[in-house]
Structure formats: structure tokens, C-alpha cells
Amino acid sequence: MTTEPTGTGRTATTGPARVPVVVHSEDPISRAGTVSQLRLHPEIDLRDVTESAVPGTVAVLIGETPDESTLTSLRRLVRGEGAHAVLVVRNLREAELLEVIECGVGAVVWRHEATEQRLLQAVLAAAQGDGDLPADLLGRLLNRVATMQRSAAQQTGTPVAGLVPREVDVLRLVAEGLDTAEIAEELAYSERTVKNVMHGITTRLHLRNRAHAVAYALREGYI
């Protein structure tokens, strides 16, 4: 909460900053439906795609499956404009999973699960830099983790320098689907320490969010 002068000798209390959101879709009906659902929530500040991006904007992209055009848009929005990304799709093949995460997607919503509350949850998670994946998609990610772990175990040499053991421990638990409180309990850290570790990883290695950090750790053979 903050206070601002009212000009009457009193101060007015203002609430938390609203989350700027832009909805992208080639299907006008899908876009209109998503906008109408998000418009119901006062914490959401809906903006038109023609407006200039502001810091902290969450871009919601709606489609059937992430084709090359979608991936190009994701890279432009996340890397070029600094947006957080939520992907709403009908299908996502396992081969596309890490590529989508590498593009900067922090949250994924299946179209058949895209209720008002589900969309709001994904948008708020993305705005905070957290990951939000459907349970079945998280299961696929864990399978990919296991596959890459087996592959790394068969290779010689050491992974490229970049993560210290404590960071690897945190990311391994993130990949297993644990939240901040659960990771803190598992490692006997405070929640602040876990958040500081994640902030250090993403800042030092120029990673966009937790999901991107997990993808980096997978690619480099840490987990």
C-alpha cells in the first residue's frame, strides 16, 4: 500500500499496482472471450496490442499449438519488449516443451481448462516470474528431466561452470514441482534464502523465470 496527497490535507490509500495484460490471438472470438474473462478482475489492467509495452506487461498468446510464428512472437515479446508470457494452447508436443520454455514462457494453460480463475492464476504467476504448468505437462517435463539425467550420467567430463551446488539443489526441487515453501522445508532454508537463490540464478545468467532456469540446468547437465 502507498499513500498519496489528496489536496485536502489528507492522504488517500492506493492499492497494489495492477498487472498490465495484452491478449494476442489470430482468432478474434478467442481474444474477445479471454479479454471478457480477465476484465472482471480489478487487479488486471487490460491494454490493446497497439499500445506501447510497459514494464511488467504479461502477454497472453492463444493458439492451437505453438508453430514457428508463435515462437517468433514469443521471442519478440519476451526478449525484445521484456514481457512475461502466458501460452494458451490446445496441444503441446513434448519436443516443443523446452523450446517454448526457452522462448520465455512461464505459464501454460490448456484451452479446455482456460476458465476465468485459471487464466487469472496463470497471469498473476507469470507477472511474479513464477512457473505455472498443467499437471500433465509438468509430468512430461519431469520425464524429460529423468531422460537427460540418464544421458548425462553416461557422459564423461563436467558440466559448464555456472551453478553452485546450492543452486543446483534448489533448481532440482523446482523441476520436481515444489513451491518456495516446500523447497525451503526440504533444504532447511528460509523462504527468503530460496527466493534469493532463484533471484541470483536468473539475474546472473540472464534467465527470465523459474522455468527458464530449469531449462538452462537441464541443457547444461546439472539436473
mmCIF file of C-alpha atoms in Angstrom:
data_model
loop_
_atom_site.group_PDB
_atom_site.id
_atom_site.type_symbol
_atom_site.label_atom_id
_atom_site.label_comp_id
_atom_site.label_asym_id
_atom_site.label_seq_id
_atom_site.Cartn_x
_atom_site.Cartn_y
_atom_site.Cartn_z
ATOM 1 C CA MET A 1 0.000 0.000 0.000
ATOM 2 C CA THR A 2 1.109 3.585 -0.653
ATOM 3 C CA THR A 3 -0.380 6.976 0.228
ATOM 4 C CA GLU A 4 -0.775 9.983 -1.997
ATOM 5 C CA PRO A 5 -1.741 13.600 -1.196
ATOM 6 C CA THR A 6 -5.381 14.413 -1.975
ATOM 7 C CA GLY A 7 -5.061 18.199 -1.846
ATOM 8 C CA THR A 8 -7.377 18.374 1.178
ATOM 9 C CA GLY A 9 -4.768 17.817 3.846
ATOM 10 C CA ARG A 10 -5.493 14.090 3.906
ATOM 11 C CA THR A 11 -3.802 11.198 2.230
ATOM 12 C CA ALA A 12 -5.513 8.638 0.044
ATOM 13 C CA THR A 13 -4.565 4.994 0.196
ATOM 14 C CA THR A 14 -3.848 3.281 -3.079
ATOM 15 C CA GLY A 15 -3.927 -0.469 -3.651
ATOM 16 C CA PRO A 16 -1.326 -2.767 -5.224
ATOM 17 C CA ALA A 17 -0.194 -1.959 -8.746
ATOM 18 C CA ARG A 18 -2.378 -3.528 -11.428
ATOM 19 C CA VAL A 19 -0.858 -6.030 -13.833
ATOM 20 C CA PRO A 20 -0.795 -4.780 -17.446
ATOM 21 C CA VAL A 21 -2.020 -7.533 -19.781
ATOM 22 C CA VAL A 22 -2.140 -7.765 -23.570
ATOM 23 C CA VAL A 23 -4.023 -10.619 -25.265
ATOM 24 C CA HIS A 24 -2.754 -11.853 -28.645
ATOM 25 C CA SER A 25 -4.750 -14.192 -30.908
ATOM 26 C CA GLU A 26 -5.405 -14.574 -34.602
ATOM 27 C CA ASP A 27 -8.919 -15.708 -33.680
ATOM 28 C CA PRO A 28 -10.994 -12.643 -32.701
ATOM 29 C CA ILE A 29 -13.549 -14.767 -30.845
ATOM 30 C CA SER A 30 -10.874 -16.363 -28.657
ATOM 31 C CA ARG A 31 -9.341 -12.968 -27.952
ATOM 32 C CA ALA A 32 -12.695 -11.403 -27.081
ATOM 33 C CA GLY A 33 -13.555 -14.280 -24.755
ATOM 34 C CA THR A 34 -10.246 -14.070 -22.918
ATOM 35 C CA VAL A 35 -10.477 -10.288 -22.599
ATOM 36 C CA SER A 36 -14.012 -10.534 -21.205
ATOM 37 C CA GLN A 37 -12.876 -13.055 -18.571
ATOM 38 C CA LEU A 38 -9.861 -11.033 -17.432
ATOM 39 C CA ARG A 39 -11.768 -7.747 -17.465
ATOM 40 C CA LEU A 40 -13.764 -8.931 -14.429
ATOM 41 C CA HIS A 41 -10.723 -8.653 -12.140
ATOM 42 C CA PRO A 42 -9.646 -5.239 -10.812
ATOM 43 C CA GLU A 43 -6.003 -6.354 -10.467
ATOM 44 C CA ILE A 44 -5.792 -6.715 -14.251
ATOM 45 C CA ASP A 45 -5.063 -3.696 -16.450
ATOM 46 C CA LEU A 46 -6.051 -4.777 -19.966
ATOM 47 C CA ARG A 47 -4.248 -2.987 -22.773
ATOM 48 C CA ASP A 48 -4.612 -3.005 -26.535
ATOM 49 C CA VAL A 49 -1.999 -4.695 -28.723
ATOM 50 C CA THR A 50 -1.376 -1.360 -30.435
ATOM 51 C CA GLU A 51 -0.291 0.346 -27.203
ATOM 52 C CA SER A 52 3.360 0.655 -26.292
ATOM 53 C CA ALA A 53 4.546 -2.057 -23.896
ATOM 54 C CA VAL A 54 5.119 -1.069 -20.278
ATOM 55 C CA PRO A 55 7.431 -2.826 -17.790
ATOM 56 C CA GLY A 56 5.871 -5.921 -16.269
ATOM 57 C CA THR A 57 3.384 -6.500 -19.089
ATOM 58 C CA VAL A 58 2.004 -10.035 -19.319
ATOM 59 C CA ALA A 59 1.426 -11.189 -22.903
ATOM 60 C CA VAL A 60 -1.252 -13.883 -23.250
ATOM 61 C CA LEU A 61 -0.879 -15.771 -26.547
ATOM 62 C CA ILE A 62 -3.742 -18.004 -27.671
ATOM 63 C CA GLY A 63 -3.445 -20.677 -30.359
ATOM 64 C CA GLU A 64 -3.888 -24.314 -31.266
ATOM 65 C CA THR A 65 -0.249 -25.401 -30.990
ATOM 66 C CA PRO A 66 2.965 -23.356 -30.884
ATOM 67 C CA ASP A 67 4.079 -23.077 -34.520
ATOM 68 C CA GLU A 68 7.105 -21.124 -35.716
ATOM 69 C CA SER A 69 5.057 -17.930 -35.960
ATOM 70 C CA THR A 70 4.024 -18.285 -32.302
ATOM 71 C CA LEU A 71 7.601 -18.947 -31.218
ATOM 72 C CA THR A 72 8.811 -15.899 -33.139
ATOM 73 C CA SER A 73 6.171 -13.757 -31.429
ATOM 74 C CA LEU A 74 7.176 -15.145 -28.043
ATOM 75 C CA ARG A 75 10.823 -14.296 -28.598
ATOM 76 C CA ARG A 76 9.946 -10.764 -29.730
ATOM 77 C CA LEU A 77 7.633 -10.111 -26.788
ATOM 78 C CA VAL A 78 9.885 -11.586 -24.107
ATOM 79 C CA ARG A 79 13.352 -10.720 -25.365
ATOM 80 C CA GLY A 80 12.544 -7.572 -27.296
ATOM 81 C CA GLU A 81 9.847 -5.985 -25.133
ATOM 82 C CA GLY A 82 10.593 -7.578 -21.758
ATOM 83 C CA ALA A 83 7.119 -9.064 -21.368
ATOM 84 C CA HIS A 84 6.152 -12.099 -19.300
ATOM 85 C CA ALA A 85 4.399 -14.758 -21.352
ATOM 86 C CA VAL A 86 1.355 -16.979 -20.836
ATOM 87 C CA LEU A 87 0.659 -19.540 -23.557
ATOM 88 C CA VAL A 88 -2.902 -20.839 -24.038
ATOM 89 C CA VAL A 89 -2.856 -23.816 -26.420
ATOM 90 C CA ARG A 90 -4.813 -26.913 -27.320
ATOM 91 C CA ASN A 91 -1.768 -29.124 -27.889
ATOM 92 C CA LEU A 92 1.908 -29.016 -26.935
ATOM 93 C CA ARG A 93 4.166 -31.840 -28.066
ATOM 94 C CA GLU A 94 6.996 -32.967 -25.816
ATOM 95 C CA ALA A 95 9.548 -31.950 -28.440
ATOM 96 C CA GLU A 96 8.251 -28.368 -28.195
ATOM 97 C CA LEU A 97 8.223 -28.179 -24.413
ATOM 98 C CA LEU A 98 11.773 -26.998 -23.714
ATOM 99 C CA GLU A 99 11.741 -24.779 -26.799
ATOM 100 C CA VAL A 100 8.641 -22.985 -25.509
ATOM 101 C CA ILE A 101 10.234 -22.552 -22.092
ATOM 102 C CA GLU A 102 13.442 -21.281 -23.720
ATOM 103 C CA CYS A 103 11.352 -18.652 -25.501
ATOM 104 C CA GLY A 104 10.393 -17.296 -22.097
ATOM 105 C CA VAL A 105 7.008 -18.856 -21.365
ATOM 106 C CA GLY A 106 6.462 -19.075 -17.616
ATOM 107 C CA ALA A 107 2.867 -20.301 -17.652
ATOM 108 C CA VAL A 108 0.911 -22.638 -19.905
ATOM 109 C CA VAL A 109 -2.869 -23.141 -19.889
ATOM 110 C CA TRP A 110 -4.724 -25.801 -21.855
ATOM 111 C CA ARG A 111 -7.549 -24.246 -23.854
ATOM 112 C CA HIS A 112 -10.111 -26.672 -22.444
ATOM 113 C CA GLU A 113 -9.088 -25.577 -18.916
ATOM 114 C CA ALA A 114 -8.992 -21.834 -19.644
ATOM 115 C CA THR A 115 -11.620 -20.747 -17.139
ATOM 116 C CA GLU A 116 -11.708 -17.259 -15.686
ATOM 117 C CA GLN A 117 -9.911 -18.336 -12.497
ATOM 118 C CA ARG A 118 -7.357 -20.481 -14.324
ATOM 119 C CA LEU A 119 -6.410 -17.622 -16.633
ATOM 120 C CA LEU A 120 -6.127 -15.199 -13.705
ATOM 121 C CA GLN A 121 -3.898 -17.651 -11.809
ATOM 122 C CA ALA A 122 -1.579 -18.039 -14.800
ATOM 123 C CA VAL A 123 -1.356 -14.291 -15.452
ATOM 124 C CA LEU A 124 -0.541 -13.463 -11.828
ATOM 125 C CA ALA A 125 2.051 -16.256 -11.641
ATOM 126 C CA ALA A 126 3.730 -15.029 -14.832
ATOM 127 C CA ALA A 127 3.733 -11.440 -13.552
ATOM 128 C CA GLN A 128 5.635 -12.587 -10.460
ATOM 129 C CA GLY A 129 8.142 -14.580 -12.511
ATOM 130 C CA ASP A 130 6.813 -17.912 -11.259
ATOM 131 C CA GLY A 131 6.097 -21.022 -13.294
ATOM 132 C CA ASP A 132 2.568 -22.366 -13.747
ATOM 133 C CA LEU A 133 2.290 -25.562 -15.782
ATOM 134 C CA PRO A 134 -0.618 -28.036 -16.046
ATOM 135 C CA ALA A 135 -0.049 -31.219 -14.022
ATOM 136 C CA ASP A 136 0.248 -33.437 -17.099
ATOM 137 C CA LEU A 137 2.713 -31.032 -18.724
ATOM 138 C CA LEU A 138 4.770 -30.944 -15.540
ATOM 139 C CA GLY A 139 4.815 -34.741 -15.688
ATOM 140 C CA ARG A 140 6.244 -34.610 -19.206
ATOM 141 C CA LEU A 141 8.880 -32.137 -18.037
ATOM 142 C CA LEU A 142 9.868 -34.487 -15.219
ATOM 143 C CA ASN A 143 10.146 -37.358 -17.716
ATOM 144 C CA ARG A 144 12.426 -35.192 -19.824
ATOM 145 C CA VAL A 145 14.470 -34.422 -16.689
ATOM 146 C CA ALA A 146 14.870 -38.155 -15.997
ATOM 147 C CA THR A 147 15.907 -38.842 -19.597
ATOM 148 C CA MET A 148 18.504 -36.073 -19.578
ATOM 149 C CA GLN A 149 19.806 -37.200 -16.189
ATOM 150 C CA ARG A 150 20.394 -40.706 -17.556
ATOM 151 C CA SER A 151 22.088 -39.266 -20.620
ATOM 152 C CA ALA A 152 24.319 -37.008 -18.512
ATOM 153 C CA ALA A 153 25.286 -39.940 -16.282
ATOM 154 C CA GLN A 154 26.630 -41.771 -19.325
ATOM 155 C CA GLN A 155 28.770 -38.859 -20.463
ATOM 156 C CA THR A 156 32.258 -38.003 -19.287
ATOM 157 C CA GLY A 157 33.519 -34.605 -18.252
ATOM 158 C CA THR A 158 31.882 -31.933 -16.124
ATOM 159 C CA PRO A 159 29.110 -29.512 -16.996
ATOM 160 C CA VAL A 160 29.880 -25.938 -17.983
ATOM 161 C CA ALA A 161 30.524 -23.734 -14.971
ATOM 162 C CA GLY A 162 27.645 -21.536 -13.932
ATOM 163 C CA LEU A 163 25.775 -23.037 -10.985
ATOM 164 C CA VAL A 164 26.997 -23.777 -7.487
ATOM 165 C CA PRO A 165 25.748 -26.858 -5.577
ATOM 166 C CA ARG A 166 23.179 -24.909 -3.564
ATOM 167 C CA GLU A 167 21.659 -23.500 -6.758
ATOM 168 C CA VAL A 168 21.547 -26.960 -8.313
ATOM 169 C CA ASP A 169 19.733 -28.292 -5.246
ATOM 170 C CA VAL A 170 17.099 -25.570 -5.489
ATOM 171 C CA LEU A 171 16.581 -25.996 -9.229
ATOM 172 C CA ARG A 172 16.274 -29.772 -8.914
ATOM 173 C CA LEU A 173 13.395 -29.288 -6.491
ATOM 174 C CA VAL A 174 11.824 -26.628 -8.721
ATOM 175 C CA ALA A 175 11.933 -29.164 -11.574
ATOM 176 C CA GLU A 176 10.140 -31.654 -9.323
ATOM 177 C CA GLY A 177 7.276 -29.200 -8.895
ATOM 178 C CA LEU A 178 7.919 -27.950 -5.340
ATOM 179 C CA ASP A 179 6.986 -24.391 -4.437
ATOM 180 C CA THR A 180 9.146 -21.969 -2.438
ATOM 181 C CA ALA A 181 7.858 -23.080 0.966
ATOM 182 C CA GLU A 182 8.329 -26.769 0.151
ATOM 183 C CA ILE A 183 11.859 -26.190 -1.154
ATOM 184 C CA ALA A 184 12.742 -24.258 2.000
ATOM 185 C CA GLU A 185 11.465 -27.108 4.173
ATOM 186 C CA GLU A 186 13.261 -29.767 2.120
ATOM 187 C CA LEU A 187 16.617 -27.968 2.228
ATOM 188 C CA ALA A 188 16.229 -26.473 5.728
ATOM 189 C CA TYR A 189 16.492 -22.951 4.299
ATOM 190 C CA SER A 190 14.300 -19.937 4.933
ATOM 191 C CA GLU A 191 11.876 -18.982 2.165
ATOM 192 C CA ARG A 192 13.827 -15.727 1.767
ATOM 193 C CA THR A 193 17.014 -17.712 1.120
ATOM 194 C CA VAL A 194 15.281 -19.787 -1.570
ATOM 195 C CA LYS A 195 13.959 -16.621 -3.233
ATOM 196 C CA ASN A 196 17.427 -15.040 -3.064
ATOM 197 C CA VAL A 197 18.985 -18.136 -4.655
ATOM 198 C CA MET A 198 16.462 -18.048 -7.508
ATOM 199 C CA HIS A 199 16.944 -14.313 -7.968
ATOM 200 C CA GLY A 200 20.709 -14.786 -8.085
ATOM 201 C CA ILE A 201 20.440 -17.522 -10.720
ATOM 202 C CA THR A 202 18.075 -15.635 -13.010
ATOM 203 C CA THR A 203 19.943 -12.327 -12.672
ATOM 204 C CA ARG A 204 23.482 -13.686 -13.095
ATOM 205 C CA LEU A 205 22.662 -15.951 -16.032
ATOM 206 C CA HIS A 206 20.140 -13.576 -17.650
ATOM 207 C CA LEU A 207 17.294 -16.086 -17.329
ATOM 208 C CA ARG A 208 13.685 -14.941 -17.467
ATOM 209 C CA ASN A 209 11.922 -17.057 -14.844
ATOM 210 C CA ARG A 210 11.984 -20.337 -12.918
ATOM 211 C CA ALA A 211 11.004 -22.423 -15.918
ATOM 212 C CA HIS A 212 13.820 -20.902 -17.990
ATOM 213 C CA ALA A 213 16.278 -21.580 -15.147
ATOM 214 C CA VAL A 214 15.208 -25.249 -15.055
ATOM 215 C CA ALA A 215 15.615 -25.474 -18.825
ATOM 216 C CA TYR A 216 19.132 -23.996 -18.523
ATOM 217 C CA ALA A 217 20.066 -26.503 -15.804
ATOM 218 C CA LEU A 218 18.737 -29.366 -17.942
ATOM 219 C CA ARG A 219 20.602 -28.234 -21.044
ATOM 220 C CA GLU A 220 23.882 -27.848 -19.162
ATOM 221 C CA GLY A 221 23.563 -31.230 -17.451
ATOM 222 C CA TYR A 222 23.194 -30.048 -13.866
ATOM 223 C CA ILE A 223 19.942 -31.923 -13.280
#
